Short mmCIF file of C-alpha atoms in Angstrom, two decimals:
data_model
loop_
_atom_site.label_atom_id
_atom_site.label_comp_id
_atom_site.label_asym_id
_atom_site.label_seq_id
_atom_site.Cartn_x
_atom_site.Cartn_y
_atom_site.Cartn_z
CA MET A 13 0.00 0.00 0.00
CA ILE A 14 2.84 2.38 0.82
CA TYR A 15 4.62 1.65 -2.46
CA GLU A 16 1.39 2.15 -4.40
CA PHE A 17 0.76 5.47 -2.65
CA LEU A 18 4.26 6.72 -3.42
CA ASP A 19 3.94 5.65 -7.07
CA MET A 20 0.61 7.46 -7.31
CA THR A 21 2.09 10.59 -5.72
CA GLU A 22 5.02 10.63 -8.13
CA ASP A 23 2.74 10.12 -11.12
CA ASP A 24 0.45 12.94 -9.99
CA ILE A 25 3.26 15.43 -9.48
CA ALA A 26 4.81 14.40 -12.80
CA SER A 27 1.62 15.49 -14.55
CA VAL A 28 2.23 19.15 -13.62
CA ALA A 29 6.06 19.12 -13.53
CA CYS A 30 6.34 20.56 -17.05
CA GLN A 31 5.11 23.89 -15.63
CA TYR A 32 8.13 24.12 -13.31
CA GLU A 33 11.93 24.09 -13.59
CA TYR A 34 13.24 22.70 -10.27
CA VAL A 35 12.26 20.11 -7.67
CA VAL A 36 13.18 20.20 -3.98
CA LYS A 37 13.48 16.84 -2.20
CA ALA A 38 13.64 17.02 1.58
CA ASP A 39 12.56 15.26 4.74
CA ILE A 40 12.27 15.92 8.45
CA LYS A 41 15.32 14.98 10.50
CA ASN A 42 14.68 12.03 12.85
CA PHE A 43 10.98 12.80 12.72
CA TYR A 44 9.38 10.53 15.34
CA PRO A 45 12.28 10.62 17.85
CA SER A 46 12.37 14.44 17.56
CA VAL A 47 8.69 15.16 18.17
CA TYR A 48 8.28 17.58 21.10
CA THR A 49 5.15 16.28 22.82
CA HIS A 50 3.96 19.77 23.81
CA SER A 51 3.84 20.60 20.09
CA ILE A 52 0.94 18.12 19.67
CA ALA A 53 -1.31 20.60 21.45
CA TRP A 54 0.19 23.47 19.42
CA ALA A 55 -0.77 21.70 16.19
CA ILE A 56 -4.32 20.89 17.29
CA HIS A 57 -5.28 24.06 19.19
CA GLY A 58 -2.72 26.66 18.13
CA LYS A 59 0.20 27.84 20.25
CA ALA A 60 -1.67 30.68 21.96
CA GLU A 61 -4.51 28.53 23.29
CA ALA A 62 -2.25 25.55 24.07
CA ARG A 63 0.12 27.71 26.14
CA ALA A 64 -2.69 29.57 27.88
CA LYS A 65 -4.28 26.25 28.89
CA ARG A 66 -1.13 24.14 29.22
CA ASN A 67 -2.43 22.36 32.36
CA ASP A 68 -5.99 21.92 31.14
CA LEU A 69 -6.49 18.21 30.41
CA ALA A 70 -9.85 18.98 28.83
CA LEU A 71 -7.83 19.84 25.73
CA LEU A 72 -7.27 16.80 23.51
CA GLY A 73 -3.76 17.96 22.66
CA ASN A 74 -2.78 18.15 26.32
CA ARG A 75 -4.16 14.66 27.01
CA LEU A 76 -2.19 13.25 24.09
CA ASP A 77 0.89 15.13 25.28
CA ARG A 78 0.57 13.63 28.76
CA LEU A 79 -0.05 10.09 27.46
CA PHE A 80 2.97 10.15 25.17
CA GLN A 81 5.14 11.40 28.04
CA GLN A 82 3.88 8.63 30.32
CA SER A 83 4.72 6.05 27.67
CA ASN A 84 8.28 7.39 27.46
CA ASP A 85 9.46 7.68 31.08
CA GLY A 86 8.15 11.23 31.36
CA CYS A 87 10.26 12.52 28.46
CA THR A 88 8.85 15.29 26.28
CA ASN A 89 10.98 14.35 23.27
CA GLY A 90 10.03 11.51 20.95
CA ILE A 91 7.04 9.34 20.13
CA PRO A 92 7.19 5.56 19.51
CA ILE A 93 7.93 4.33 16.00
CA GLY A 94 5.42 1.72 14.87
CA PRO A 95 2.09 2.22 16.65
CA ALA A 96 -0.73 3.56 14.48
CA VAL A 97 -1.50 6.28 17.04
CA SER A 98 2.01 7.66 16.49
CA ASP A 99 1.37 7.80 12.74
CA VAL A 100 -1.85 9.75 13.32
CA VAL A 101 -0.22 12.25 15.69
CA ALA A 102 2.81 12.64 13.40
CA GLU A 103 0.44 13.40 10.52
CA VAL A 104 -1.36 16.02 12.61
CA LEU A 105 1.98 17.73 13.25
CA ALA A 106 3.15 17.46 9.64
CA ALA A 107 -0.19 18.81 8.39
CA ALA A 108 0.22 21.83 10.69
CA VAL A 109 3.68 22.38 9.16
CA ASP A 110 2.10 22.13 5.69
CA VAL A 111 -0.38 24.87 6.54
CA SER A 112 2.36 27.12 7.92
CA LEU A 113 4.57 26.53 4.85
CA SER A 114 1.71 27.25 2.44
CA GLN A 115 0.80 30.49 4.22
CA ALA A 116 4.42 31.68 4.27
CA ALA A 117 4.95 30.81 0.60
CA ARG A 118 1.83 32.73 -0.43
CA LYS A 119 3.07 35.80 1.44
CA GLU A 120 6.31 35.56 -0.55
CA HIS A 121 4.30 35.10 -3.77
CA LEU A 122 6.07 31.82 -4.51
CA GLU A 123 4.40 29.60 -7.06
CA PHE A 124 4.90 25.95 -6.14
CA GLU A 125 3.36 22.49 -6.13
CA ALA A 126 4.09 20.18 -3.19
CA VAL A 127 3.37 16.64 -2.07
CA ARG A 128 4.35 14.90 1.15
CA PHE A 129 4.31 11.33 2.37
CA LYS A 130 4.94 11.24 6.12
CA ASP A 131 8.21 13.19 6.42
CA ASP A 132 9.21 13.06 2.74
CA TYR A 133 8.63 16.23 0.68
CA ARG A 134 8.67 16.88 -3.10
CA ILE A 135 8.22 20.55 -4.01
CA LEU A 136 8.14 21.92 -7.56
CA VAL A 137 9.22 25.54 -8.12
CA LYS A 138 9.93 27.92 -11.01
CA SER A 139 13.58 28.81 -10.32
CA GLU A 140 16.62 27.92 -8.24
CA ALA A 141 16.10 31.10 -6.21
CA HIS A 142 12.55 29.99 -5.43
CA ALA A 143 13.87 26.53 -4.52
CA ARG A 144 16.25 28.01 -1.95
CA ALA A 145 13.49 30.27 -0.66
CA ILE A 146 11.05 27.37 -0.20
CA VAL A 147 13.70 25.40 1.70
CA LYS A 148 14.14 28.32 4.13
CA LEU A 149 10.39 28.64 4.54
CA LEU A 150 10.09 24.91 5.22
CA GLN A 151 12.86 25.15 7.82
CA GLY A 152 10.97 28.02 9.46
CA ALA A 153 7.67 26.13 9.45
CA LEU A 154 9.33 23.12 11.07
CA ARG A 155 11.02 25.25 13.73
CA GLN A 156 7.60 26.43 14.87
CA TYR A 157 7.04 22.86 16.07
CA ASN A 158 10.61 22.21 17.30
CA LEU A 159 11.44 20.10 14.23
CA GLU A 160 14.37 20.31 11.81
CA LEU A 161 14.98 19.66 8.14
CA SER A 162 17.55 16.98 7.32
CA ASP A 163 20.38 18.88 5.61
CA GLU A 164 22.01 15.76 4.18
CA LYS A 165 18.75 14.64 2.56
CA THR A 166 17.79 18.03 1.11
CA ARG A 167 18.41 18.24 -2.63
CA ILE A 168 17.59 20.81 -5.31
CA SER A 169 17.51 19.33 -8.81
CA VAL A 170 16.80 20.63 -12.28
CA LEU A 171 13.75 18.86 -13.67
CA PRO A 172 13.21 16.15 -14.75
CA ASP A 173 16.08 14.91 -12.52
CA GLY A 174 14.88 14.19 -9.00
CA LEU A 175 11.26 13.76 -9.97
CA PHE A 176 11.16 10.01 -9.35
CA ARG A 177 12.91 7.84 -6.80
CA GLU A 178 16.22 6.78 -8.31
CA TRP A 179 16.30 3.40 -6.59
CA VAL A 180 12.94 2.45 -8.13
CA SER A 181 14.25 3.09 -11.65
CA ARG A 182 17.47 1.19 -10.94
CA TYR A 183 15.56 -1.76 -9.53
CA TYR A 184 13.09 -1.81 -12.40
CA ALA A 185 16.00 -1.88 -14.86
CA VAL A 186 17.28 -5.16 -13.39
CA HIS A 187 13.90 -6.60 -12.41
CA PRO A 188 11.07 -5.23 -14.59
CA GLU A 189 8.56 -7.97 -13.69
CA ARG A 190 7.95 -10.20 -10.69
CA LYS A 191 8.59 -13.86 -11.32
CA ASP A 192 6.75 -16.90 -10.08
CA ALA A 193 10.05 -18.69 -9.40
CA TYR A 194 13.77 -17.91 -9.22
CA SER A 195 16.67 -20.20 -9.94
CA TRP A 196 19.69 -19.98 -7.66
CA LYS A 197 21.47 -17.92 -10.33
CA ASP A 198 18.49 -15.56 -10.75
CA PHE A 199 18.35 -15.04 -6.99
CA ARG A 200 22.09 -14.44 -6.71
CA GLU A 201 22.23 -11.87 -9.52
CA LEU A 202 19.18 -9.95 -8.29
CA TYR A 203 20.60 -10.02 -4.77
CA LEU A 204 23.90 -8.51 -5.97
CA ALA A 205 21.99 -5.84 -7.90
CA VAL A 206 20.05 -4.94 -4.74
CA LEU A 207 23.33 -4.51 -2.83
CA GLN A 208 24.61 -2.13 -5.51
CA ILE A 209 21.37 -0.13 -5.50
CA ASP A 210 21.36 0.08 -1.70
CA ARG A 211 24.96 1.31 -1.79
CA ALA A 212 24.09 3.99 -4.36
CA CYS A 213 20.76 4.91 -2.75
CA PRO A 214 21.12 4.22 1.00
CA GLY A 215 18.17 4.25 3.36
CA THR A 216 15.60 3.42 0.70
CA GLY A 217 13.07 0.59 0.39
CA VAL A 218 14.96 -1.54 -2.12
CA VAL A 219 15.64 -4.33 0.38
CA ASP A 220 11.96 -4.50 1.37
CA ARG A 221 10.90 -4.55 -2.29
CA PHE A 222 13.33 -7.39 -2.99
CA LEU A 223 12.04 -9.46 -0.07
CA ALA A 224 8.46 -8.88 -1.22
CA ASP A 225 9.29 -9.96 -4.78
CA ILE A 226 11.00 -13.22 -3.82
CA THR A 227 8.11 -14.39 -1.62
CA THR A 228 4.49 -15.22 -2.31
CA SER A 229 1.63 -13.53 -0.47
CA GLY A 230 1.61 -16.53 1.85
CA GLY A 231 5.30 -16.19 2.65
CA ARG A 232 6.68 -19.05 0.55
CA LEU A 233 10.14 -18.36 -0.82
CA LYS A 234 10.06 -18.44 -4.62
CA VAL A 235 13.70 -19.53 -4.85
CA ASP A 236 14.43 -23.15 -5.74
CA LEU A 237 15.85 -24.66 -2.56
CA SER A 238 18.31 -27.54 -2.51
CA ASP A 239 20.84 -29.08 -0.15
CA SER A 240 23.60 -27.15 -1.91
CA ASN A 241 22.08 -23.67 -1.64
CA LEU A 242 19.99 -23.71 1.57
CA GLN A 243 22.72 -22.37 3.85
CA LYS A 244 23.85 -19.85 1.24
CA ILE A 245 20.36 -18.42 0.84
CA ILE A 246 19.73 -18.15 4.57
CA SER A 247 23.14 -16.56 5.13
CA MET A 248 22.59 -14.07 2.30
CA LEU A 249 19.15 -13.11 3.61
CA PHE A 250 20.51 -12.38 7.07
CA MET A 251 23.37 -10.32 5.63
CA LEU A 252 20.76 -8.31 3.78
CA ALA A 253 18.79 -7.81 6.99
CA LYS A 254 21.91 -6.36 8.61
CA LEU A 255 21.89 -3.65 5.94
CA ARG A 256 18.31 -2.75 6.80
CA ILE A 257 17.50 -3.66 10.38
CA LYS A 258 13.80 -2.95 9.86
CA ALA A 259 13.74 -5.87 7.42
CA PHE A 260 15.14 -8.30 9.99
CA PRO A 261 11.74 -9.55 11.29
CA LYS A 262 10.59 -10.30 7.74
CA VAL A 263 13.76 -12.28 7.04
CA VAL A 264 13.14 -14.33 10.18
CA ALA A 265 9.54 -14.82 9.04
CA ILE A 266 10.74 -16.09 5.65
CA VAL A 267 13.11 -18.51 7.38
CA GLU A 268 10.20 -19.72 9.51
CA GLN A 269 8.22 -20.44 6.34
CA ILE A 270 11.17 -22.42 4.96
CA LEU A 271 11.33 -24.37 8.21
CA ARG A 272 7.62 -25.19 8.05
CA SER A 273 7.83 -26.48 4.47
CA ASP A 274 8.37 -30.18 3.74
CA PHE A 275 11.89 -29.38 2.58
CA GLY A 276 12.64 -27.34 5.72
CA LYS A 277 11.22 -29.89 8.15
CA ARG A 278 13.77 -32.42 6.95
CA ARG A 279 16.55 -29.91 7.59
CA GLU A 280 15.40 -28.47 10.90
CA SER A 281 18.73 -28.94 12.67
CA GLU A 282 20.61 -27.31 9.81
CA ILE A 283 18.39 -24.23 9.75
CA VAL A 284 18.17 -23.84 13.52
CA ARG A 285 21.92 -24.34 13.95
CA TYR A 286 22.52 -21.24 11.83
CA LEU A 287 20.12 -19.13 13.90
CA VAL A 288 21.53 -20.40 17.19
CA GLY A 289 25.02 -19.50 16.00
CA TYR A 290 23.86 -16.03 15.05
CA LEU A 291 22.14 -15.64 18.44
CA GLU A 292 25.41 -16.52 20.17
CA GLN A 293 27.19 -13.76 18.23
CA LEU A 294 24.55 -11.21 19.15
CA CYS A 295 24.65 -12.18 22.81
CA LYS A 296 28.30 -11.12 23.04
CA ASN A 297 26.99 -7.57 22.95
CA ALA A 298 23.46 -8.17 24.19
CA ASP A 299 22.71 -4.59 25.27
CA ARG A 300 23.17 -3.31 21.72
CA ASN A 301 21.38 -6.20 20.01
CA THR A 302 18.20 -6.56 22.08
CA TYR A 303 15.92 -5.99 19.08
CA LEU A 304 17.55 -8.70 16.97
CA ILE A 305 17.87 -11.08 19.91
CA SER A 306 14.16 -10.71 20.71
CA TRP A 307 13.11 -11.69 17.18
CA ILE A 308 15.36 -14.75 17.04
CA ALA A 309 14.26 -15.74 20.54
CA TYR A 310 10.60 -15.48 19.49
CA PHE A 311 11.32 -17.61 16.41
CA LEU A 312 12.91 -20.33 18.55
CA SER A 313 10.32 -20.16 21.32
CA SER A 314 7.19 -19.95 19.14
CA ASN A 315 8.35 -22.90 17.03
CA ASP A 316 9.26 -24.94 20.14
CA LEU A 317 12.95 -25.03 19.18
CA MET A 318 14.55 -23.86 22.42
CA GLY A 319 15.84 -27.37 22.95
CA HIS A 320 18.41 -26.70 20.22
CA LEU A 321 20.15 -24.20 22.50
CA GLY A 322 23.09 -25.80 24.23
CA TRP A 323 23.20 -23.02 26.81
CA THR A 324 20.81 -20.84 28.78
CA PRO A 325 21.14 -17.17 27.90
CA MET A 326 20.26 -14.63 30.57
CA PHE A 327 19.27 -11.06 29.71
CA ALA A 328 18.71 -8.00 31.81
CA ASP A 329 16.28 -6.68 29.23
CA PRO A 330 12.79 -7.78 30.36
CA ILE A 331 11.40 -8.18 26.81
CA ALA A 332 14.19 -10.43 25.52
CA GLY A 333 14.24 -12.32 28.83
CA SER A 334 10.48 -12.88 28.77
CA ILE A 335 10.57 -14.27 25.24
CA LEU A 336 13.49 -16.59 25.93
CA GLU A 337 11.97 -17.92 29.16
CA ASN A 338 8.42 -17.80 27.72
CA ARG A 339 7.02 -16.03 30.77
CA ALA A 340 6.40 -12.40 31.62
CA LYS A 341 9.27 -10.70 33.46
CA PHE A 342 7.73 -7.23 33.46
CA PHE A 343 4.84 -5.68 35.41
CA GLU A 344 4.63 -8.84 37.48
CA ASP A 345 2.73 -6.87 40.13
CA ALA A 346 -0.20 -6.33 37.73
CA PRO A 347 -1.93 -9.74 37.63
CA ASP A 348 -5.21 -8.25 36.40
CA PHE A 349 -3.69 -7.54 33.00
CA GLU A 350 -2.44 -10.16 30.57
CA LEU A 351 0.53 -8.44 28.94
CA PHE A 352 2.39 -11.52 27.72
CA VAL A 353 1.04 -14.41 25.65
CA ASP A 354 2.68 -17.83 25.58
CA CYS A 355 5.03 -17.80 22.56
CA ARG A 356 4.26 -21.38 21.56
CA GLU A 357 0.54 -20.65 21.65
CA ALA A 358 1.10 -17.50 19.56
CA GLY A 359 3.15 -19.51 17.05
CA ARG A 360 0.43 -22.14 16.70
CA ARG A 361 -2.18 -19.45 16.17
CA THR A 362 -0.43 -17.60 13.37
CA SER A 363 2.86 -17.59 11.48
CA MET A 364 5.29 -14.70 11.80
CA PHE A 365 4.72 -13.86 8.13
CA ASP A 366 0.97 -13.50 8.63
CA TYR A 367 1.44 -11.56 11.84
CA LEU A 368 3.77 -9.07 10.16
CA ALA A 369 1.15 -8.30 7.48
CA VAL A 370 0.40 -4.95 9.12
CA PHE A 371 -2.49 -4.02 6.83
CA SER A 372 -4.18 -7.39 7.29
CA PRO A 373 -3.70 -8.25 10.98
CA PRO A 374 -4.52 -11.78 12.12
CA LYS A 375 -7.64 -12.46 14.13
CA THR A 376 -6.84 -13.35 17.72
CA ASP A 377 -10.25 -14.42 18.97
#
């Protein structure tokens, strides 16, 4: 859905681009971690009213401000990445910035066309001078809400350069159509192309697109698996996940689907041995690898594979520890609330691949 929205946005802005000369590409620096929670009320009610009634919890903005602080150890900086409520609040803030930018640009009599997806801006203007002016106005609009523009990701290009995402064009050049199946050689060559694209266009969605293309909607890997390439494919997928940490859960989910196939069931020890070895590496610096450790631990626990561990890891982090021991190690003094579900039960109920389908969540009743 996200890819389709971005494609639609690019196509729409391309339809009017001939009327302009330059395009500004920019995004907000560390958007979610930088959100100042007080600014939520500013965006909803306006700064004057929000400041005049800063302690009035009858204001929706103040209630949201307080709730986000309470979910973050009382801190006023940052909102969680992932929850839908964060996306909604972030959009409220970004929309307020849009209004401020539009008003300022009209005062300067700047003619422009702009689109935004989350924190990613594309702005068409008539001249380079107007491009620099719109960047300054955007910086000013963001400052009103204690946000900053990412200098390293701000680009001014002469049209038609910069109109479309470069990585999409590069990927399409090497992979114009999805396939129903990939030979080992097909997989290897596309994999190498993805590495080159990621190197040239870092921080983009090329890794996620690749993982989506090599799997079916049900999570089956489209690559021909054999005794000779199983370990290579798993190893290559995990190396790819290291490049884009956000893709790590999906890689683990793909490996789970391999394990649950007839081919994978016959090679359980082989597959699990690789993951156990990787877990051991991560545990050498457990404090920095909690996120990755938690996903591997869930994979092992939910698939009833903990017996393959030849040792008993102990973690100070309550989330990783709970998953590994398959029992809640947090908020133990709140028995009225079930905050942890048995991992094996969760694994029987739904696969990781199905669970990670954010726009089609599994039923839990």
